[in-house]
XYZ file of C-alpha atoms in Angstrom:
307
model
C 54.239 35.663 292.641
C 52.700 32.923 290.497
C 49.086 33.748 291.379
C 48.058 35.186 288.011
C 49.330 32.184 286.074
C 48.043 29.580 288.557
C 44.560 31.123 288.678
C 44.158 31.713 284.951
C 41.021 30.125 283.410
C 41.753 29.505 279.712
C 38.267 28.202 278.899
C 36.710 31.435 280.146
C 39.218 33.607 278.290
C 38.288 31.850 275.031
C 34.606 32.735 275.473
C 34.890 36.448 276.312
C 36.286 39.009 273.873
C 36.564 42.476 275.491
C 37.547 45.601 273.557
C 37.628 49.237 274.596
C 34.551 51.000 273.270
C 33.123 54.509 272.806
C 32.393 56.734 275.775
C 28.909 58.169 275.382
C 27.626 59.404 278.747
C 24.412 61.453 278.409
C 24.474 64.865 280.142
C 22.939 65.041 283.607
C 22.762 67.752 286.307
C 24.370 67.431 289.741
C 22.836 65.228 292.392
C 19.874 66.938 294.042
C 17.212 65.749 296.473
C 14.239 64.463 294.507
C 11.849 66.874 296.251
C 13.834 69.831 294.853
C 13.697 68.773 291.213
C 11.169 67.442 288.726
C 11.696 63.800 287.937
C 13.529 63.441 284.636
C 11.471 60.312 284.057
C 8.312 62.433 284.090
C 9.939 65.044 281.853
C 10.971 62.379 279.368
C 7.498 60.847 279.401
C 6.046 64.243 278.505
C 8.527 64.571 275.640
C 7.351 61.318 274.041
C 4.941 62.054 271.223
C 1.342 61.064 271.799
C 0.666 57.673 270.244
C 4.381 56.783 270.063
C 5.044 53.097 270.635
C 6.692 52.186 273.934
C 8.192 48.701 274.114
C 6.672 46.460 276.805
C 8.863 45.547 279.753
C 10.264 42.042 280.123
C 10.189 39.963 282.248
C 6.822 40.450 283.949
C 8.527 39.779 287.286
C 10.186 43.206 287.104
C 8.595 46.599 287.659
C 7.882 48.418 284.372
C 7.621 52.028 285.577
C 10.257 54.252 283.957
C 11.286 51.881 281.154
C 10.985 51.596 277.398
C 11.455 47.877 276.934
C 14.636 46.888 278.767
C 16.155 50.367 278.743
C 15.455 52.817 281.595
C 14.086 56.172 280.407
C 16.786 57.847 282.512
C 20.211 56.212 282.734
C 21.668 56.579 286.265
C 25.242 55.609 285.313
C 28.133 57.878 284.237
C 31.604 56.891 283.099
C 34.102 57.837 285.803
C 31.599 57.506 288.638
C 33.224 56.322 291.859
C 31.756 55.928 295.347
C 34.227 55.195 298.156
C 33.203 53.755 301.536
C 35.122 53.249 304.751
C 34.277 49.827 306.145
C 34.088 49.063 309.846
C 33.884 45.612 311.407
C 33.243 45.252 315.165
C 33.531 49.074 315.178
C 37.127 48.789 313.919
C 38.007 50.580 310.673
C 38.964 47.758 308.347
C 39.581 49.424 304.972
C 37.860 50.869 301.925
C 35.395 49.660 299.310
C 35.229 51.392 295.916
C 32.241 51.070 293.575
C 33.030 52.323 290.064
C 31.655 52.788 286.558
C 34.508 52.337 284.085
C 34.538 53.374 280.382
C 32.186 51.512 278.044
C 33.551 48.390 276.373
C 32.573 46.095 273.531
C 32.031 42.550 274.792
C 31.588 39.876 272.140
C 30.506 42.626 269.764
C 28.004 44.250 272.161
C 28.257 47.727 273.716
C 28.434 47.194 277.470
C 28.754 48.975 280.787
C 31.924 48.180 282.723
C 31.408 47.933 286.495
C 34.046 47.272 289.133
C 34.006 46.850 292.928
C 37.182 46.550 295.000
C 37.862 46.010 298.709
C 41.233 46.652 300.327
C 42.086 46.363 304.032
C 44.004 49.172 305.706
C 47.467 48.739 307.262
C 46.118 48.215 310.788
C 43.489 45.607 309.903
C 45.913 43.861 307.561
C 47.889 42.793 310.644
C 44.823 40.747 311.571
C 43.627 39.772 308.104
C 44.690 41.114 304.722
C 42.090 41.690 302.005
C 42.707 42.785 298.421
C 39.660 41.700 296.400
C 38.248 42.925 293.094
C 35.099 42.109 291.112
C 34.713 43.088 287.447
C 31.614 42.642 285.317
C 30.157 43.851 282.021
C 26.446 44.583 281.512
C 24.888 44.688 278.032
C 23.818 48.277 277.239
C 20.612 47.403 275.359
C 19.377 44.264 277.114
C 20.686 45.134 280.602
C 21.984 41.604 281.269
C 25.525 40.597 282.317
C 28.030 38.998 279.976
C 30.433 37.837 282.661
C 31.736 38.135 286.202
C 35.356 37.934 287.317
C 36.260 37.981 291.019
C 39.887 38.051 292.190
C 40.494 37.237 295.865
C 43.863 37.865 297.504
C 43.597 37.400 301.259
C 45.692 36.199 304.186
C 44.445 32.629 304.045
C 43.631 32.165 300.373
C 44.135 33.102 296.765
C 41.117 32.498 294.564
C 39.753 33.407 291.168
C 36.197 32.891 289.975
C 34.826 33.391 286.478
C 31.223 33.277 285.311
C 30.132 33.419 281.672
C 26.518 34.041 280.633
C 25.662 32.555 277.240
C 22.336 34.209 276.406
C 21.997 32.489 273.030
C 22.126 29.043 274.604
C 20.622 30.220 277.928
C 23.440 28.564 279.810
C 25.794 29.860 282.487
C 29.246 28.495 283.320
C 31.181 29.041 286.541
C 34.853 28.294 287.165
C 36.722 28.584 290.451
C 40.383 28.095 291.280
C 41.570 28.373 294.859
C 44.974 28.097 296.526
C 45.526 27.707 300.283
C 48.571 26.683 302.306
C 46.746 23.733 303.848
C 45.019 22.233 300.804
C 47.071 23.566 297.892
C 45.323 24.085 294.556
C 41.631 23.300 294.137
C 39.321 23.878 291.195
C 35.730 23.269 290.132
C 33.357 24.057 287.299
C 29.559 24.326 287.260
C 27.232 24.613 284.246
C 23.537 25.353 284.673
C 20.412 26.620 282.881
C 20.133 30.399 282.804
C 16.708 32.043 283.301
C 16.007 35.044 281.043
C 17.177 38.467 282.241
C 19.144 37.218 285.258
C 21.714 39.457 286.936
C 24.860 38.367 288.758
C 25.696 39.228 292.379
C 27.654 42.358 291.368
C 25.407 43.785 288.635
C 22.485 43.345 291.075
C 23.736 46.292 293.170
C 23.963 48.495 290.080
C 20.749 47.162 288.537
C 18.768 48.187 291.616
C 19.449 51.795 290.612
C 17.611 51.639 287.267
C 14.216 51.266 288.968
C 11.926 54.068 290.133
C 11.868 53.902 293.942
C 9.205 55.051 296.374
C 8.514 54.066 299.995
C 6.383 50.942 300.198
C 7.431 49.648 296.793
C 8.711 46.068 296.409
C 11.151 45.208 293.623
C 12.097 41.803 292.257
C 14.511 40.465 289.639
C 16.400 37.253 288.956
C 19.992 36.578 290.022
C 22.149 33.665 288.825
C 25.220 32.700 290.857
C 27.374 29.555 291.305
C 24.823 27.189 289.822
C 21.885 28.707 291.678
C 18.974 30.764 290.346
C 17.272 32.976 292.916
C 14.902 35.929 292.954
C 16.240 39.120 294.508
C 13.585 41.049 296.377
C 13.920 44.509 297.847
C 11.511 46.646 299.840
C 11.801 50.452 299.873
C 11.302 51.213 303.563
C 11.387 54.984 303.881
C 12.891 58.335 302.970
C 15.621 59.543 305.303
C 18.084 62.429 305.513
C 21.469 60.752 305.946
C 24.257 62.711 307.623
C 27.724 61.848 306.320
C 31.253 63.215 306.639
C 30.880 64.976 303.272
C 27.388 66.397 303.820
C 23.735 65.477 304.198
C 21.841 63.488 301.570
C 18.160 62.861 300.968
C 17.994 59.098 300.653
C 15.730 56.114 300.164
C 16.385 53.133 302.448
C 16.072 49.728 300.755
C 16.016 46.370 302.528
C 17.091 43.511 300.225
C 16.129 39.921 300.864
C 18.994 37.664 299.776
C 20.031 34.071 300.393
C 23.683 33.566 301.367
C 25.097 30.445 302.993
C 27.958 30.136 305.449
C 29.545 32.548 307.901
C 28.403 35.597 305.933
C 24.736 34.594 306.032
C 22.751 37.641 307.237
C 21.168 37.175 310.656
C 19.415 40.535 310.539
C 18.475 43.204 308.064
C 20.669 44.295 305.188
C 20.062 47.992 304.544
C 21.174 50.108 301.585
C 20.808 53.890 301.452
C 20.450 55.306 297.903
C 20.316 59.005 297.039
C 16.754 60.164 296.403
C 17.311 61.402 292.850
C 17.735 60.000 289.354
C 21.308 58.805 289.983
C 20.546 56.727 293.111
C 24.124 56.594 294.395
C 24.676 54.074 297.203
C 25.829 56.130 300.204
C 25.633 53.662 303.097
C 25.393 49.887 303.545
C 24.855 47.902 306.744
C 24.601 44.159 307.288
C 24.411 41.989 310.382
C 26.096 38.613 309.918
C 26.888 35.674 312.202
C 30.285 37.025 313.197
C 29.443 40.703 313.636
C 28.129 43.782 311.876
C 29.619 45.288 308.744
C 29.072 49.002 308.111
C 30.111 50.855 304.963
C 30.005 54.638 305.452
C 30.402 57.187 302.678
C 33.890 58.630 302.262
C 33.674 60.332 298.850
C 31.669 60.552 295.620
C 32.922 61.308 292.126
C 29.793 61.728 289.985
C 31.614 60.975 286.746
C 31.397 62.728 283.406
C 28.422 65.035 283.023
């Protein structure tokens, strides 16, 4: 009952000012296989006047195809977008994961995307282990870099809250964590570290992958900053594949990320993400082999958001 007050991080709250902002989703057609439609990136390139200045892409580490400076020529995100997965663990249905795009917000005076991911165990699995976790983050609309990350963990064996603030003016990141367990009571820690330019966090990374133009054989790379560590995310586009799901078949691109994660959830095999082969690039399946089993997230529903 006291979780919200115990886990509150006042120092973080003082640094982040969030206000509801305008909703300005650009119009887009329904999801279609890429082979059945002309790429809107190509159409937009043709619409740019000859000789018009296109801003160079930064940083050089990242692929520049389909961008004008930091902005993608075609925005894959829509307010109201929601993808729901059923998650199985040891072939047992464990619950649902929801990946959402919330209404735009103004964060410290900057127009920003609002992304949210939640995981909730079902009634059966909750008898074994209860999960009710949520991650919220805001991504700057113009510069495509995160302002913050807030993760709330409510599980059978722990209550925890983490906050990360990205100070792009000072190029510093700050991380706070508060944790409560029956055995050890309350614990807390704070980490400050230098922030490399254009770094993502662990949640915006999944969304950020969708702004790139993907083709089989292509390798992508971008920076990720998390809990005092700076790493480079790398992903290889393996192949095109028609994915059969409970709500229909999708033309997809299969991406294999290369990530570094310590502990029991360290991958011992491939992590695979299936993205729709179109300009929206919805995630429609995720699989990961870890030390204690295999996690599979299968598509349950898609709400494409406001058109």
